[in-house]
mmCIF file of C-alpha atoms in Angstrom:
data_model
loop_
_atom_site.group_PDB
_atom_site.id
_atom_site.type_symbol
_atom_site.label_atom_id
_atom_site.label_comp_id
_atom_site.label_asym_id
_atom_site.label_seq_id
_atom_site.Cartn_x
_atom_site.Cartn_y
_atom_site.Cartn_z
ATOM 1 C CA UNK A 1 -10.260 -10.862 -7.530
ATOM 2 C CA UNK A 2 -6.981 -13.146 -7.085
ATOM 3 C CA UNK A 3 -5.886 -10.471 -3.760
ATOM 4 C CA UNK A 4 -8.683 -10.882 -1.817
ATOM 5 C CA UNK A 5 -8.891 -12.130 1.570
ATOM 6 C CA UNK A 6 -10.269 -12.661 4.861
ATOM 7 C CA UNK A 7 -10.712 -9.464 6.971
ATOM 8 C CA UNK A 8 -9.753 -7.092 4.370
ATOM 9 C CA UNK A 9 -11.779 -3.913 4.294
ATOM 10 C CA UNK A 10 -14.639 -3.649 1.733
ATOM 11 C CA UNK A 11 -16.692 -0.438 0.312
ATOM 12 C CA UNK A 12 -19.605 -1.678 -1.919
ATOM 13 C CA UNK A 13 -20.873 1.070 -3.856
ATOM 14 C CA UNK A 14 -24.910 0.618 -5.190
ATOM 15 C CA UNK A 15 -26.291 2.189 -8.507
ATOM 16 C CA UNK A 16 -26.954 5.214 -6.748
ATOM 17 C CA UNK A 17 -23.593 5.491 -5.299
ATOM 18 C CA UNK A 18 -24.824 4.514 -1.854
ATOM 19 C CA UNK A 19 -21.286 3.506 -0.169
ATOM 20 C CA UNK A 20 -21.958 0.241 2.062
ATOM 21 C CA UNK A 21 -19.241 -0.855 4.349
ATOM 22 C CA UNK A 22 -17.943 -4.529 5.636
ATOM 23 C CA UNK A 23 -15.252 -7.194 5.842
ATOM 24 C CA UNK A 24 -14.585 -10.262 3.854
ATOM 25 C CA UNK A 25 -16.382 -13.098 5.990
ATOM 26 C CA UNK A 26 -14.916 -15.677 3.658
ATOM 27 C CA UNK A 27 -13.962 -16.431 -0.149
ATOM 28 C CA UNK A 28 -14.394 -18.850 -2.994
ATOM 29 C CA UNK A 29 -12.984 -18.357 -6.720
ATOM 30 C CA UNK A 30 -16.683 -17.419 -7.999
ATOM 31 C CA UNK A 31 -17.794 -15.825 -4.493
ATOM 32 C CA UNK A 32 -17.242 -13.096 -1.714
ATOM 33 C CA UNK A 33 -18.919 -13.694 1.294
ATOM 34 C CA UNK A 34 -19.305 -9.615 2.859
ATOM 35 C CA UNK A 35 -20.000 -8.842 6.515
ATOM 36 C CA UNK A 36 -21.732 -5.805 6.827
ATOM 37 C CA UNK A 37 -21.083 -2.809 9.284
ATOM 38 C CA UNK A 38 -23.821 -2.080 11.669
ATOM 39 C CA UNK A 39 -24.048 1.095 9.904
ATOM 40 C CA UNK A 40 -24.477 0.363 7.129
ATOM 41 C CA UNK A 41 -26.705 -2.426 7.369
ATOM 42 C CA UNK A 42 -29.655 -0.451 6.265
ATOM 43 C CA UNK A 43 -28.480 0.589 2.950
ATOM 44 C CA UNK A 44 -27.376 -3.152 2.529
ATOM 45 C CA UNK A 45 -31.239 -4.152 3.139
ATOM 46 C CA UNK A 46 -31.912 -2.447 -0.142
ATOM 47 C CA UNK A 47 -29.525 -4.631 -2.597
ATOM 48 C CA UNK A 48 -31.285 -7.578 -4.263
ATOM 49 C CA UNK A 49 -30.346 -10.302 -6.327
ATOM 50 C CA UNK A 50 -28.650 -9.489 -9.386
ATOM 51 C CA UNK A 51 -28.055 -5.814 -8.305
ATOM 52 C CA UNK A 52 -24.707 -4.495 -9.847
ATOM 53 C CA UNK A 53 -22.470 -3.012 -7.914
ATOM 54 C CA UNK A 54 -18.855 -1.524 -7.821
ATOM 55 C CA UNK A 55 -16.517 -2.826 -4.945
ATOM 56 C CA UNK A 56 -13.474 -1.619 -3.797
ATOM 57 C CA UNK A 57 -10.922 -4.071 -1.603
ATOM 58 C CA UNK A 58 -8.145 -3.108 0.714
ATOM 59 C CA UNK A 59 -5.810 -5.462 -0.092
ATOM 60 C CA UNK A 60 -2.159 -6.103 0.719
ATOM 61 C CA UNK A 61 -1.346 -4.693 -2.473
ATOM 62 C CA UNK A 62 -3.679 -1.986 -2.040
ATOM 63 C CA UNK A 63 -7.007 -0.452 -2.923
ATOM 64 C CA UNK A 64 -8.541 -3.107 -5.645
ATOM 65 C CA UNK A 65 -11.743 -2.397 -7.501
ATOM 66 C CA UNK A 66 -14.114 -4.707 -9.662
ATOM 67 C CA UNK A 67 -17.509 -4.894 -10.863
ATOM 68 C CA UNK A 68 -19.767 -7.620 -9.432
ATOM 69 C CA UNK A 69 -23.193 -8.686 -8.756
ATOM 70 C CA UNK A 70 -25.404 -9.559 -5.661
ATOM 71 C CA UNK A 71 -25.568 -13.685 -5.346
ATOM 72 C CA UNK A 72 -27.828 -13.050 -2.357
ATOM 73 C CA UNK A 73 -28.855 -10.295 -0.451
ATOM 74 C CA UNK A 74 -28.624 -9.539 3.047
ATOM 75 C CA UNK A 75 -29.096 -12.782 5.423
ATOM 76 C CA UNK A 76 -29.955 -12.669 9.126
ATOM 77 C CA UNK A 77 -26.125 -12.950 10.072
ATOM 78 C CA UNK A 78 -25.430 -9.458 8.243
ATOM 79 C CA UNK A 79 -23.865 -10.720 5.410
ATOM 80 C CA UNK A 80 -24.350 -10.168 1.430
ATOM 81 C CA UNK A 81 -22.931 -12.690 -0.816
ATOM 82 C CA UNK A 82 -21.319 -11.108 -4.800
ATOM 83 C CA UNK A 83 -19.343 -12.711 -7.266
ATOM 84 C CA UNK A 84 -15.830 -12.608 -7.284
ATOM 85 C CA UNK A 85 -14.708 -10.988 -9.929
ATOM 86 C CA UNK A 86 -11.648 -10.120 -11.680
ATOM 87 C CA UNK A 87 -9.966 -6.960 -10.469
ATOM 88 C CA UNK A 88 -9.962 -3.945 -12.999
ATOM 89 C CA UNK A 89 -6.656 -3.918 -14.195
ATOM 90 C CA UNK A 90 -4.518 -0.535 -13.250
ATOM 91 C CA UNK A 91 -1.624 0.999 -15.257
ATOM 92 C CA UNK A 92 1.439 0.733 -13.195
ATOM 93 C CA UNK A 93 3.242 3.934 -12.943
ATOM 94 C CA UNK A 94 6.208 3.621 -10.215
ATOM 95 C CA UNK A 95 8.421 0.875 -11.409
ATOM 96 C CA UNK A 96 9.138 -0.044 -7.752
ATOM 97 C CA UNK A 97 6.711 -0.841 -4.885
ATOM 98 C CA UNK A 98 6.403 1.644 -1.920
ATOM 99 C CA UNK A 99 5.586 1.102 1.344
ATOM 100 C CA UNK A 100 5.128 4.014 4.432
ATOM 101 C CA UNK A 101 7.698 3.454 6.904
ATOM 102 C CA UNK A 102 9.011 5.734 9.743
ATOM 103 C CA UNK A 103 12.639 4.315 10.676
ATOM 104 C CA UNK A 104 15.250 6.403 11.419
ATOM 105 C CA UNK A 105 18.384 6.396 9.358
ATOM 106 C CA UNK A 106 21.480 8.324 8.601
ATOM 107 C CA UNK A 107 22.306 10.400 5.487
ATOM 108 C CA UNK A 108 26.046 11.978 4.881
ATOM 109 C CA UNK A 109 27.088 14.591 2.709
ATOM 110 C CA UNK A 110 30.198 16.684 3.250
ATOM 111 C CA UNK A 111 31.641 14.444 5.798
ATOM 112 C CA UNK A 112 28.405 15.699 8.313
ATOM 113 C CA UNK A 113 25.863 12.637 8.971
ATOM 114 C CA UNK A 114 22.520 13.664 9.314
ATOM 115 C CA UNK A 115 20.138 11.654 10.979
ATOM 116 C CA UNK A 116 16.363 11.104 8.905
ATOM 117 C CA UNK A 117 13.044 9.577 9.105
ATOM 118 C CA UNK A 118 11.526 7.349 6.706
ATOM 119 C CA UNK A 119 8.074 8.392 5.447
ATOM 120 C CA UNK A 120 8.498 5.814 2.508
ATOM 121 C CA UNK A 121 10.479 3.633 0.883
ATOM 122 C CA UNK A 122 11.295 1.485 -2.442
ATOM 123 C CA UNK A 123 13.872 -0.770 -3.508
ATOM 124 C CA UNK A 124 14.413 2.253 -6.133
ATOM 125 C CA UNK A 125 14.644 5.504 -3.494
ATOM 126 C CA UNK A 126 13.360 6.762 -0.976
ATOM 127 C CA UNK A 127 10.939 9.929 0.883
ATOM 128 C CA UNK A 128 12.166 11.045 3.996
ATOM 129 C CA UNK A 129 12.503 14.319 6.560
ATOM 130 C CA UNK A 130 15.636 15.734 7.803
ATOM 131 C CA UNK A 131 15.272 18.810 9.480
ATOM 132 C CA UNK A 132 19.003 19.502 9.926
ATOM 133 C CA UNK A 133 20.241 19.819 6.522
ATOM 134 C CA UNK A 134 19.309 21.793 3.009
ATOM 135 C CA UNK A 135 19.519 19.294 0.251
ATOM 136 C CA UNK A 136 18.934 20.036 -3.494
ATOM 137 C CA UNK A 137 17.891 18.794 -5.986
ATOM 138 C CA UNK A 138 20.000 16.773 -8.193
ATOM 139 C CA UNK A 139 22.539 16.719 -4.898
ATOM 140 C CA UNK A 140 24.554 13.482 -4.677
ATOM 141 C CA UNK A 141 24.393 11.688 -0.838
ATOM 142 C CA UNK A 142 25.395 8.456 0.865
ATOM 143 C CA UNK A 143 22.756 6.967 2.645
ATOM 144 C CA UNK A 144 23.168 4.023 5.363
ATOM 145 C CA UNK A 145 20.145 2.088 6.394
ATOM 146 C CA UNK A 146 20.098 0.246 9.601
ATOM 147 C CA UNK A 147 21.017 -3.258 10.332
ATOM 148 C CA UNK A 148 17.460 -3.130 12.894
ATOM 149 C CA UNK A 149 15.325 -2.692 10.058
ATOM 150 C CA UNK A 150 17.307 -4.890 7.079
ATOM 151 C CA UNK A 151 18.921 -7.475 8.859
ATOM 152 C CA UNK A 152 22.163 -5.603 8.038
ATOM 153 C CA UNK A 153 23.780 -2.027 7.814
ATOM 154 C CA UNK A 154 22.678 -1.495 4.019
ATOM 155 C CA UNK A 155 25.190 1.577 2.376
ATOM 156 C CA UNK A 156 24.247 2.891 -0.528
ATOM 157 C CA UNK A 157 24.572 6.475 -2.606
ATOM 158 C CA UNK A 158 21.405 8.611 -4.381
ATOM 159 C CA UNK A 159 20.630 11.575 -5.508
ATOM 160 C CA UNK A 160 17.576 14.130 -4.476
ATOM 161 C CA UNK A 161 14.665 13.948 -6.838
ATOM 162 C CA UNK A 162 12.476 16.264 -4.642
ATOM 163 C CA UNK A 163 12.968 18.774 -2.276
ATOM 164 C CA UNK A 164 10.262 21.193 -0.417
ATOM 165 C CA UNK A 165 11.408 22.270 3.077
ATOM 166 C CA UNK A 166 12.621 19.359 5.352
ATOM 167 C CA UNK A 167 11.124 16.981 2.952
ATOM 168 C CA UNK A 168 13.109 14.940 0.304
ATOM 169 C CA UNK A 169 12.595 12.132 -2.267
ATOM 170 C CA UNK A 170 16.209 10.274 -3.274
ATOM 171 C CA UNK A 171 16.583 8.119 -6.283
ATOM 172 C CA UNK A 172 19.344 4.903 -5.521
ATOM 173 C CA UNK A 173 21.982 5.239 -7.863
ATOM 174 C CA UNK A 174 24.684 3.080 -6.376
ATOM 175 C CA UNK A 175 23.244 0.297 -4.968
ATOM 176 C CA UNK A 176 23.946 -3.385 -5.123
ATOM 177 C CA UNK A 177 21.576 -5.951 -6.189
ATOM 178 C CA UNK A 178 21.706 -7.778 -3.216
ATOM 179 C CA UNK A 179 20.667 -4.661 -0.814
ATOM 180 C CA UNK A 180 18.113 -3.847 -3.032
ATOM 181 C CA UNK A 181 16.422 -7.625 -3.219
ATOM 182 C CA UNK A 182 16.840 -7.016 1.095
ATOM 183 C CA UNK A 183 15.146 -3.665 0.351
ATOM 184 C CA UNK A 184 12.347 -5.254 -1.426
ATOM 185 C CA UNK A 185 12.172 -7.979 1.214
ATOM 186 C CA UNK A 186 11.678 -6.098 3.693
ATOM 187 C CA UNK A 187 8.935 -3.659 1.531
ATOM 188 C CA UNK A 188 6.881 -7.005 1.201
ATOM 189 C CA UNK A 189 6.673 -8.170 4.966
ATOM 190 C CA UNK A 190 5.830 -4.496 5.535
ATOM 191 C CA UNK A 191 2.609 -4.928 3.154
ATOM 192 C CA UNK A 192 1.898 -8.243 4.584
ATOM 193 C CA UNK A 193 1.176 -6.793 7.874
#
């Protein structure tokens, strides 16, 4: 798996489904190195060599899965050593990447502004809460983001592809390329994190 990393979260999963828990001690192209969780270090005592298993990474991309195999099983430092593996490849449904975020930011329809909060964002749209306002779908607003969070005021118009109460997902529909690239910048270090 090309994503994986030290420290990132791992949930190996035995034949019987047994769910053991650890961290990514270190990496190699052919090899994962997995430090187990105290508690699960019992069900980890019952893997051997050449066990198959089905792993699941946190990434920075998020949750990865592959199949792999037990190298060697559990050594006296808690760890388990499997093969790296390709990931198993997912079909890509949102054609932009989201991250959660919770800035503030102001929307403006009918010459009102309306302050928001972020619950997450794309270069493509955004999902927020404003508590002061009833949008619709369909509904046309200007949105500005702030300088704080994109290194400049970004302005920018869409239109409301959800709404259920105070909660709203907007499409971008006038937006230039260079906000959206700072959009997407900022996305990535958010996922880096």
């Amino acid at each position: 798996m090309k994503e994986i990393r030290k420290n990132h979260t791992v949930n190996l999963f035995s034949q019987d489904d047994t769910r053991i828990e650890g961290i990514v001690a270190d990496y190699e192209k052919d090899r994962v190195l997995i430090k187990i969780n105290n508690e699960s270090i019992e069900s980890a005592k019952k893997l051997k060599e050449l066990d198959l298993i089905f792993v699941n990474v946190y990434t920075h991309f998020g949750l990865k899965n592959m199949y792999s195999c037990v190298i060697s099983k559990l050594d006296s430092d808690n760890c388990i050593l499997i093969e790296n593996n390709p990931a198993i490849p997912v079909e890509q449904k949102r054609e932009f990447v989201r991250v959660t975020s919770d800035f503030e930011f102001n929307i403006k329809k009918n010459n009102q502004i309306y302050k928001c909060v972020c619950v997450n964002i794309s270069s493509g749209g955004v999902a927020f809460i404003c508590k002061d306002i009833n949008l619709s779908i369909n509904e046309i607003i200007n949105i500005t983001y702030p300088k704080s969070e994109f290194s400049k005021d970004i302005v920018c118009s869409a239109k409301i592809i959800k709404a259920q109460d105070n909660n709203y997902t907007a499409k971008h529909i006038e937006i230039n390329h260079h906000d959206a690239d700072k959009i997407m910048k900022r996305v990535f270090e958010l996922l880096t994190r």
